[in-house]
mmCIF file of C-alpha atoms and ligand atoms in Angstrom:
data_model
loop_
_atom_site.group_PDB
_atom_site.id
_atom_site.type_symbol
_atom_site.label_atom_id
_atom_site.label_comp_id
_atom_site.label_asym_id
_atom_site.label_seq_id
_atom_site.Cartn_x
_atom_site.Cartn_y
_atom_site.Cartn_z
ATOM 1 C CA MET O 1 39.757 71.381 148.315
ATOM 2 C CA CYS O 2 41.362 70.924 145.002
ATOM 3 C CA ASN O 3 41.311 74.590 144.169
ATOM 4 C CA LYS O 4 43.173 75.603 147.300
ATOM 5 C CA HIS O 5 45.668 72.829 146.842
ATOM 6 C CA SER O 6 46.746 73.974 143.393
ATOM 7 C CA GLU O 7 47.062 77.541 144.644
ATOM 8 C CA ILE O 8 49.459 76.467 147.358
ATOM 9 C CA GLN O 9 51.527 74.525 144.883
ATOM 10 C CA GLN O 10 51.879 77.553 142.662
ATOM 11 C CA ASN O 11 52.907 79.876 145.479
ATOM 12 C CA PRO O 12 54.797 77.815 148.047
ATOM 13 C CA SER O 13 56.088 80.831 149.965
ATOM 14 C CA HIS O 14 53.151 83.057 149.360
ATOM 15 C CA PHE O 15 50.909 85.025 151.660
ATOM 16 C CA GLU O 16 50.167 83.343 154.984
ATOM 17 C CA GLY O 17 47.392 85.318 156.524
ATOM 18 C CA SER O 18 43.813 84.837 157.550
ATOM 19 C CA ALA O 19 41.278 83.938 154.882
ATOM 20 C CA GLU O 20 40.074 87.498 154.951
ATOM 21 C CA GLU O 21 43.581 88.898 154.488
ATOM 22 C CA LYS O 22 44.132 86.518 151.671
ATOM 23 C CA VAL O 23 41.143 87.829 149.809
ATOM 24 C CA THR O 24 42.302 91.370 150.380
ATOM 25 C CA ALA O 25 45.812 90.514 149.156
ATOM 26 C CA GLN O 26 44.405 89.159 145.921
ATOM 27 C CA HIS O 27 42.384 92.302 145.590
ATOM 28 C CA VAL O 28 45.515 94.431 146.064
ATOM 29 C CA GLN O 29 47.339 92.470 143.384
ATOM 30 C CA ALA O 30 44.502 93.081 140.950
ATOM 31 C CA ASN O 31 43.719 96.668 141.943
ATOM 32 C CA PHE O 32 46.876 98.011 143.554
ATOM 33 C CA MET O 33 46.383 101.357 141.879
ATOM 34 C CA ASP O 34 43.274 101.921 144.032
ATOM 35 C CA TYR O 35 45.457 101.997 147.146
ATOM 36 C CA ILE O 36 48.018 104.514 145.959
ATOM 37 C CA LYS O 37 45.919 107.241 144.411
ATOM 38 C CA ASP O 38 47.665 110.592 144.780
ATOM 39 C CA MET O 39 50.882 109.002 146.078
ATOM 40 C CA LYS O 40 54.130 109.653 144.319
ATOM 41 C CA PHE O 41 57.186 107.469 144.281
ATOM 42 C CA PHE O 42 60.946 107.689 143.826
ATOM 43 C CA ASP O 43 62.614 104.427 142.743
ATOM 44 C CA PRO O 44 66.276 104.782 143.665
ATOM 45 C CA HIS O 45 67.450 101.657 141.814
ATOM 46 C CA ILE O 46 66.101 100.639 138.424
ATOM 47 C CA HIS O 47 67.906 99.689 135.201
ATOM 48 C CA MET O 48 65.744 101.295 132.558
ATOM 49 C CA THR O 49 68.278 100.604 129.788
ATOM 50 C CA SER O 50 66.924 97.054 129.934
ATOM 51 C CA ARG O 51 63.274 98.066 129.949
ATOM 52 C CA THR O 52 60.707 99.185 127.412
ATOM 53 C CA THR O 53 58.632 102.289 126.822
ATOM 54 C CA ASP O 54 55.645 100.319 128.179
ATOM 55 C CA ASP O 55 57.505 100.116 131.486
ATOM 56 C CA TYR O 56 58.121 103.875 131.463
ATOM 57 C CA GLN O 57 54.436 104.470 130.807
ATOM 58 C CA ALA O 58 53.396 102.046 133.579
ATOM 59 C CA LEU O 59 55.802 103.732 136.038
ATOM 60 C CA ALA O 60 54.384 107.150 135.183
ATOM 61 C CA ASP O 61 50.795 105.884 135.514
ATOM 62 C CA ALA O 62 51.603 104.380 138.951
ATOM 63 C CA GLY O 63 52.980 107.692 140.249
ATOM 64 C CA VAL O 64 56.706 107.139 139.921
ATOM 65 C CA VAL O 65 58.012 110.640 139.347
ATOM 66 C CA ALA O 66 61.777 110.115 139.576
ATOM 67 C CA ILE O 67 64.265 107.269 139.360
ATOM 68 C CA ILE O 68 67.940 106.486 139.786
ATOM 69 C CA GLU O 69 69.626 104.178 137.304
ATOM 70 C CA PRO O 70 72.867 102.713 138.711
ATOM 71 C CA ALA O 71 75.559 101.614 136.331
ATOM 72 C CA PHE O 72 75.769 97.836 136.412
ATOM 73 C CA TRP O 73 76.685 94.652 134.629
ATOM 74 C CA LEU O 74 74.850 93.965 131.380
ATOM 75 C CA GLY O 75 74.516 90.194 131.720
ATOM 76 C CA GLN O 76 77.600 89.376 129.654
ATOM 77 C CA PRO O 77 81.133 90.671 130.074
ATOM 78 C CA ARG O 78 82.130 93.759 128.170
ATOM 79 C CA THR O 79 85.093 93.232 125.891
ATOM 80 C CA GLY O 80 86.573 96.731 125.847
ATOM 81 C CA LEU O 81 86.613 100.206 127.294
ATOM 82 C CA ALA O 82 84.525 101.706 124.508
ATOM 83 C CA THR O 83 81.380 99.834 125.580
ATOM 84 C CA PHE O 84 81.750 101.223 129.103
ATOM 85 C CA LYS O 85 82.042 104.699 127.623
ATOM 86 C CA ASP O 86 78.955 104.291 125.506
ATOM 87 C CA TYR O 87 77.013 102.835 128.426
ATOM 88 C CA PHE O 88 77.939 105.656 130.855
ATOM 89 C CA SER O 89 77.136 108.198 128.121
ATOM 90 C CA SER O 90 73.698 106.667 127.591
ATOM 91 C CA LEU O 91 72.982 106.879 131.324
ATOM 92 C CA VAL O 92 73.545 110.639 131.318
ATOM 93 C CA GLY O 93 72.177 111.104 127.809
ATOM 94 C CA TRP O 94 69.752 109.034 125.825
ATOM 95 C CA GLU O 95 68.193 107.139 128.750
ATOM 96 C CA ARG O 96 67.609 110.370 130.634
ATOM 97 C CA PHE O 97 65.942 111.796 127.553
ATOM 98 C CA ARG O 98 63.788 108.691 127.079
ATOM 99 C CA SER O 99 62.641 108.951 130.710
ATOM 100 C CA SER O 100 61.797 112.639 130.313
ATOM 101 C CA GLN O 101 59.442 111.748 127.510
ATOM 102 C CA PHE O 102 57.256 110.026 130.076
ATOM 103 C CA GLY O 103 57.503 112.812 132.643
ATOM 104 C CA ILE O 104 59.951 110.885 134.849
ATOM 105 C CA LYS O 105 63.055 112.611 136.180
ATOM 106 C CA HIS O 106 66.070 110.362 135.597
ATOM 107 C CA TYR O 107 69.224 110.359 137.689
ATOM 108 C CA CYS O 108 72.078 107.863 137.648
ATOM 109 C CA THR O 109 75.016 106.608 139.621
ATOM 110 C CA ILE O 110 78.255 105.781 137.845
ATOM 111 C CA GLY O 111 80.729 103.094 138.787
ATOM 112 C CA LEU O 112 82.591 99.937 137.898
ATOM 113 C CA ASN O 113 80.391 97.005 138.921
ATOM 114 C CA SER O 114 81.854 94.383 141.217
ATOM 115 C CA ARG O 115 81.628 91.553 138.714
ATOM 116 C CA GLU O 116 83.696 93.319 136.094
ATOM 117 C CA ALA O 117 86.201 94.476 138.687
ATOM 118 C CA ASN O 118 87.560 90.962 138.279
ATOM 119 C CA ASN O 119 88.764 91.723 134.738
ATOM 120 C CA GLU O 120 91.686 93.751 136.034
ATOM 121 C CA PRO O 121 93.246 94.938 132.747
ATOM 122 C CA LEU O 122 89.877 96.399 131.717
ATOM 123 C CA ALA O 123 89.024 97.585 135.230
ATOM 124 C CA GLU O 124 92.195 99.692 135.277
ATOM 125 C CA GLN O 125 91.074 101.503 132.140
ATOM 126 C CA VAL O 126 87.542 102.021 133.442
ATOM 127 C CA MET O 127 88.929 103.667 136.586
ATOM 128 C CA GLU O 128 90.661 106.247 134.410
ATOM 129 C CA ILE O 129 87.442 107.375 132.738
ATOM 130 C CA LEU O 130 85.127 107.318 135.785
ATOM 131 C CA PRO O 131 85.991 110.895 136.865
ATOM 132 C CA LEU O 132 84.886 112.127 133.437
ATOM 133 C CA TYR O 133 81.333 110.963 134.251
ATOM 134 C CA LEU O 134 81.100 111.372 138.028
ATOM 135 C CA TYR O 135 81.024 115.149 137.770
ATOM 136 C CA LYS O 136 78.313 115.319 135.140
ATOM 137 C CA GLU O 137 74.888 116.792 135.811
ATOM 138 C CA GLY O 138 72.340 114.358 137.271
ATOM 139 C CA VAL O 139 74.973 111.940 138.587
ATOM 140 C CA VAL O 140 73.880 111.427 142.212
ATOM 141 C CA GLY O 141 76.421 108.902 143.417
ATOM 142 C CA VAL O 142 79.101 106.342 142.798
ATOM 143 C CA GLY O 143 77.396 103.023 142.174
ATOM 144 C CA GLU O 144 76.539 100.324 142.171
ATOM 145 C CA ILE O 145 79.836 99.145 143.595
ATOM 146 C CA GLY O 146 80.888 96.636 146.214
ATOM 147 C CA PHE O 147 81.220 92.880 146.419
ATOM 148 C CA ASP O 148 79.941 90.016 144.293
ATOM 149 C CA ASP O 149 82.232 87.026 144.835
ATOM 150 C CA GLN O 150 84.222 88.934 147.478
ATOM 151 C CA THR O 151 87.518 88.570 145.629
ATOM 152 C CA PRO O 152 90.684 90.635 146.253
ATOM 153 C CA ALA O 153 90.153 92.441 142.900
ATOM 154 C CA GLU O 154 86.624 93.423 143.937
ATOM 155 C CA GLU O 155 87.965 94.830 147.160
ATOM 156 C CA LYS O 156 90.697 96.759 145.387
ATOM 157 C CA TYR O 157 88.281 98.525 143.030
ATOM 158 C CA TYR O 158 85.684 99.050 145.727
ATOM 159 C CA ARG O 159 88.271 100.860 147.850
ATOM 160 C CA TRP O 160 89.488 102.894 144.878
ATOM 161 C CA GLN O 161 85.944 104.000 144.033
ATOM 162 C CA LEU O 162 85.238 104.916 147.654
ATOM 163 C CA ASP O 163 88.122 107.349 147.381
ATOM 164 C CA LEU O 164 86.671 108.779 144.165
ATOM 165 C CA ALA O 165 83.305 109.245 145.913
ATOM 166 C CA LYS O 166 84.976 110.957 148.847
ATOM 167 C CA GLU O 167 86.865 113.290 146.562
ATOM 168 C CA ALA O 168 83.720 114.149 144.585
ATOM 169 C CA ASN O 169 81.629 114.365 147.774
ATOM 170 C CA LEU O 170 79.101 111.947 146.308
ATOM 171 C CA PRO O 171 76.949 109.324 148.045
ATOM 172 C CA VAL O 172 77.920 105.676 147.512
ATOM 173 C CA GLN O 173 75.426 103.043 146.382
ATOM 174 C CA VAL O 174 76.669 99.664 147.591
ATOM 175 C CA HIS O 175 75.598 96.399 145.977
ATOM 176 C CA THR O 176 75.769 93.590 148.540
ATOM 177 C CA PRO O 177 76.443 89.989 147.409
ATOM 178 C CA HIS O 178 73.798 87.324 147.148
ATOM 179 C CA ARG O 179 76.124 84.642 148.527
ATOM 180 C CA ASP O 180 77.508 85.187 152.042
ATOM 181 C CA LYS O 181 75.386 88.314 152.274
ATOM 182 C CA ARG O 182 75.913 88.984 155.920
ATOM 183 C CA LYS O 183 79.659 88.776 155.732
ATOM 184 C CA GLY O 184 79.781 90.817 152.507
ATOM 185 C CA THR O 185 77.561 93.508 153.963
ATOM 186 C CA GLU O 186 79.623 93.841 157.143
ATOM 187 C CA ARG O 187 82.810 93.990 155.125
ATOM 188 C CA SER O 188 81.393 96.665 152.799
ATOM 189 C CA MET O 189 80.462 98.879 155.744
ATOM 190 C CA ALA O 190 83.744 98.348 157.602
ATOM 191 C CA ILE O 191 85.764 99.293 154.507
ATOM 192 C CA ALA O 192 83.672 102.435 153.882
ATOM 193 C CA LEU O 193 84.274 103.549 157.479
ATOM 194 C CA GLU O 194 87.969 102.769 157.096
ATOM 195 C CA HIS O 195 88.058 105.165 154.136
ATOM 196 C CA GLY O 196 86.646 107.916 156.308
ATOM 197 C CA ILE O 197 83.249 107.996 154.610
ATOM 198 C CA ALA O 198 80.346 109.023 156.824
ATOM 199 C CA PRO O 199 77.720 106.258 157.057
ATOM 200 C CA ASN O 200 75.095 108.806 156.119
ATOM 201 C CA MET O 201 76.721 109.057 152.673
ATOM 202 C CA VAL O 202 76.428 105.319 152.054
ATOM 203 C CA ILE O 203 73.345 103.481 150.818
ATOM 204 C CA ILE O 204 73.690 99.763 151.509
ATOM 205 C CA ASP O 205 71.497 97.966 148.988
ATOM 206 C CA HIS O 206 69.739 94.581 148.725
ATOM 207 C CA ASN O 207 69.252 94.177 152.467
ATOM 208 C CA ASN O 208 67.200 91.478 154.122
ATOM 209 C CA GLU O 209 66.125 90.511 157.661
ATOM 210 C CA GLU O 210 69.650 89.279 158.403
ATOM 211 C CA THR O 211 71.433 92.549 157.617
ATOM 212 C CA VAL O 212 69.015 95.381 158.337
ATOM 213 C CA LYS O 213 69.644 95.815 162.040
ATOM 214 C CA SER O 214 73.387 96.178 161.768
ATOM 215 C CA VAL O 215 73.125 98.544 158.790
ATOM 216 C CA LEU O 216 70.723 100.875 160.623
ATOM 217 C CA ASP O 217 72.554 100.623 163.951
ATOM 218 C CA GLN O 218 75.770 101.770 162.306
ATOM 219 C CA GLY O 219 74.043 104.792 160.742
ATOM 220 C CA PHE O 220 73.958 103.699 157.084
ATOM 221 C CA HIS O 221 70.939 103.891 154.776
ATOM 222 C CA ALA O 222 69.256 100.536 154.243
ATOM 223 C CA ALA O 223 67.822 99.917 150.777
ATOM 224 C CA PHE O 224 65.641 96.912 149.997
ATOM 225 C CA THR O 225 65.136 95.415 146.581
ATOM 226 C CA ILE O 226 61.701 93.916 145.976
ATOM 227 C CA TYR O 227 62.580 91.267 143.468
ATOM 228 C CA PRO O 228 60.283 88.359 142.622
ATOM 229 C CA PHE O 229 61.482 84.965 143.893
ATOM 230 C CA THR O 230 64.931 85.978 145.149
ATOM 231 C CA LYS O 231 65.894 88.992 147.213
ATOM 232 C CA MET O 232 62.834 90.172 149.109
ATOM 233 C CA GLY O 233 59.120 89.681 148.655
ATOM 234 C CA ASN O 234 57.035 92.694 149.613
ATOM 235 C CA GLU O 235 55.125 90.911 152.383
ATOM 236 C CA ARG O 236 58.459 90.518 154.182
ATOM 237 C CA MET O 237 59.115 94.203 153.487
ATOM 238 C CA VAL O 238 55.913 95.203 155.245
ATOM 239 C CA GLU O 239 57.046 93.269 158.311
ATOM 240 C CA ILE O 240 60.432 94.991 158.283
ATOM 241 C CA VAL O 241 58.831 98.446 158.249
ATOM 242 C CA LYS O 242 56.503 97.367 161.077
ATOM 243 C CA GLN O 243 59.495 96.277 163.107
ATOM 244 C CA TYR O 244 62.083 98.956 162.304
ATOM 245 C CA GLY O 245 59.975 101.948 161.341
ATOM 246 C CA SER O 246 60.736 104.136 158.342
ATOM 247 C CA GLU O 247 63.910 106.011 159.219
ATOM 248 C CA ARG O 248 66.744 105.560 156.645
ATOM 249 C CA ILE O 249 64.912 102.698 154.932
ATOM 250 C CA MET O 250 64.143 102.854 151.213
ATOM 251 C CA ILE O 251 62.565 100.451 148.745
ATOM 252 C CA ASN O 252 63.572 99.869 145.139
ATOM 253 C CA SER O 253 62.663 97.538 142.262
ATOM 254 C CA ALA O 254 66.148 96.992 140.811
ATOM 255 C CA ALA O 255 64.245 96.016 137.687
ATOM 256 C CA ASP O 256 66.709 94.963 134.996
ATOM 257 C CA TRP O 257 67.077 92.432 132.180
ATOM 258 C CA GLY O 258 66.075 89.587 134.509
ATOM 259 C CA ILE O 259 62.657 88.602 135.826
ATOM 260 C CA SER O 260 61.802 91.697 137.811
ATOM 261 C CA ASP O 261 58.960 94.134 138.350
ATOM 262 C CA PRO O 262 59.395 97.836 137.623
ATOM 263 C CA LEU O 263 56.223 98.535 139.625
ATOM 264 C CA ALA O 264 57.598 96.910 142.783
ATOM 265 C CA VAL O 265 57.789 100.187 144.708
ATOM 266 C CA ALA O 266 54.239 101.202 143.873
ATOM 267 C CA LYS O 267 52.870 97.722 144.598
ATOM 268 C CA THR O 268 54.678 97.560 147.934
ATOM 269 C CA ALA O 269 53.194 100.930 148.863
ATOM 270 C CA ALA O 270 49.760 99.499 148.088
ATOM 271 C CA LEU O 271 50.417 96.446 150.214
ATOM 272 C CA MET O 272 51.685 98.636 153.082
ATOM 273 C CA LYS O 273 48.544 100.739 152.879
ATOM 274 C CA MET O 274 46.395 97.627 153.010
ATOM 275 C CA LYS O 275 48.364 96.285 155.965
ATOM 276 C CA GLY O 276 47.873 99.435 158.006
ATOM 277 C CA ILE O 277 51.289 101.145 157.653
ATOM 278 C CA SER O 278 50.817 104.884 158.056
ATOM 279 C CA ASP O 279 50.848 107.208 155.045
ATOM 280 C CA HIS O 280 53.811 108.973 156.627
ATOM 281 C CA ASP O 281 55.876 105.792 156.809
ATOM 282 C CA ILE O 282 54.906 104.767 153.281
ATOM 283 C CA LYS O 283 56.010 108.131 151.947
ATOM 284 C CA MET O 284 59.333 107.912 153.786
ATOM 285 C CA VAL O 285 60.303 104.474 152.462
ATOM 286 C CA THR O 286 58.990 104.896 148.906
ATOM 287 C CA TYR O 287 59.913 108.521 148.266
ATOM 288 C CA GLN O 288 61.430 110.853 150.817
ATOM 289 C CA ASN O 289 64.303 108.832 152.275
ATOM 290 C CA ALA O 290 65.823 108.101 148.886
ATOM 291 C CA ILE O 291 65.652 111.783 147.994
ATOM 292 C CA ASP O 292 67.267 112.804 151.280
ATOM 293 C CA ALA O 293 70.108 110.318 150.881
ATOM 294 C CA PHE O 294 70.947 111.028 147.248
ATOM 295 C CA ALA O 295 70.276 114.795 147.410
ATOM 296 C CA GLN O 296 73.539 114.965 149.367
ATOM 297 C CA SER O 297 75.096 114.903 145.880
ATOM 298 C CA GLY O 298 73.735 118.418 145.342
ATOM 299 C CA GLN O 299 72.185 117.137 142.111
ATOM 300 C CA ILE O 300 68.537 116.680 143.099
ATOM 301 C CA ASN O 301 66.136 119.557 142.909
ATOM 302 C CA VAL O 302 62.685 118.300 143.965
ATOM 303 C CA GLU O 303 60.986 121.057 141.992
ATOM 304 C CA ASP O 304 62.015 119.119 138.891
ATOM 305 C CA PHE O 305 59.547 116.344 139.682
ATOM 306 C CA GLU O 306 57.371 117.212 142.648
ATOM 307 C CA ASN O 307 54.794 119.048 140.630
ATOM 308 C CA ASN O 308 53.529 117.699 137.364
ATOM 309 C CA THR O 309 56.196 117.578 134.703
ATOM 310 C CA VAL O 310 55.408 118.818 131.260
ATOM 311 C CA ILE O 311 55.762 116.053 128.685
ATOM 312 C CA ASP O 312 56.682 116.943 125.155
ATOM 313 C CA GLN O 313 57.225 113.880 123.061
ATOM 314 C CA SER O 314 58.020 115.924 120.010
ATOM 315 C CA LYS O 315 61.395 116.780 121.587
ATOM 316 C CA THR O 316 64.536 115.211 120.211
ATOM 317 C CA PHE O 317 67.876 114.042 121.550
ATOM 318 C CA ASN O 318 70.731 114.515 119.103
ATOM 319 C CA GLY O 319 68.047 114.636 116.444
ATOM 320 C CA ASN O 320 66.488 111.331 117.520
ATOM 321 C CA THR O 321 63.035 110.912 119.120
ATOM 322 C CA ILE O 322 61.305 108.015 120.864
ATOM 323 C CA LEU O 323 58.626 108.153 118.202
ATOM 324 C CA ARG O 324 58.817 105.885 115.208
ATOM 325 C CA GLY O 325 57.945 107.107 111.715
ATOM 326 C CA GLY O 326 54.502 108.712 111.634
ATOM 327 C CA GLN O 327 53.694 108.079 115.336
ATOM 328 C CA GLN O 328 51.817 110.761 117.196
ATOM 329 C CA PRO O 329 53.239 111.879 120.547
ATOM 330 C CA ARG O 330 51.538 110.546 123.726
ATOM 331 C CA ILE O 331 49.545 107.538 122.675
ATOM 332 C CA ASP O 332 46.612 106.755 125.009
ATOM 333 C CA LYS O 333 47.588 103.409 126.528
ATOM 334 C CA ASN O 334 44.035 102.598 127.585
ATOM 335 C CA ALA O 335 42.673 102.729 124.088
ATOM 336 C CA ILE O 336 41.927 99.250 122.735
ATOM 337 C CA VAL O 337 42.524 100.282 119.169
ATOM 338 C CA ILE O 338 46.228 100.891 118.465
ATOM 339 C CA ARG O 339 46.800 103.198 115.560
HETATM 340 ZN ZN1 ZN U 401 71.240 96.891 140.181
#
């Protein structure tokens, strides 16, 4: 069958279920919103700085009520301290405002990312300004920090930032490396324990089937990034929840400037629903567990997002709005005519 053949070629690692399941999976892809009516989601890792207002609107429409934006690497190396300052300021300022204009509560974590820890002269300067941001309102952790290439410089600044987190009594959001993941993950956890940080205060991110057992067994939180083509597909995620249950597991999109999907959390919830995961477990891994972990910062008040948030797009931030000249607040995205 020619038709089937071309489909397999397009999706070499795609869904391997019965014919019936396959049909349902396609239905989910097309109508995932039908499966998640009345659900709400918390995406604990998403880089909205790199995304558009369309993404904010789509998140709101899918039921995402709150997000955490970790400080990270912007795709090219920064050349000076000032750009770090402006970036951190936007995470607690403009980006939070932009999010509020779509009814989404925005939190962030602040840290020196592992990649740029390797520029030591600059890293030293960044370390000096981190405390100025870590104590600001809405900062729910130190992150994302950890290992990339697993260099000595990365280890040095990871350790240093663990101490900052301990001092500020903030959770730690740990980025685990893509290469040598297992080793990097074990090392990240061992070092955190060495610094006297309780595993319950540490969210180990970008897990997969290889790392999840050890992370959970040692008492850490296990976050999973649903990222097209690389980290984890959401069919694998469903299997992990079936196997390990929902305790201390959370799902995120880590959507950024690369090929990624800001709706990954909502879509995975839909797939879980279709695959028979209980509503309780879906809620835990797409909402509650992330809140419980990061609320240890003392910065999350669920009343801010649990009931419908009032949206006022006529508000301004330092005199600036998300509206462009003459635009009316709250455009109806479903209207075909764009005025
Ligand atoms: Zn990230």
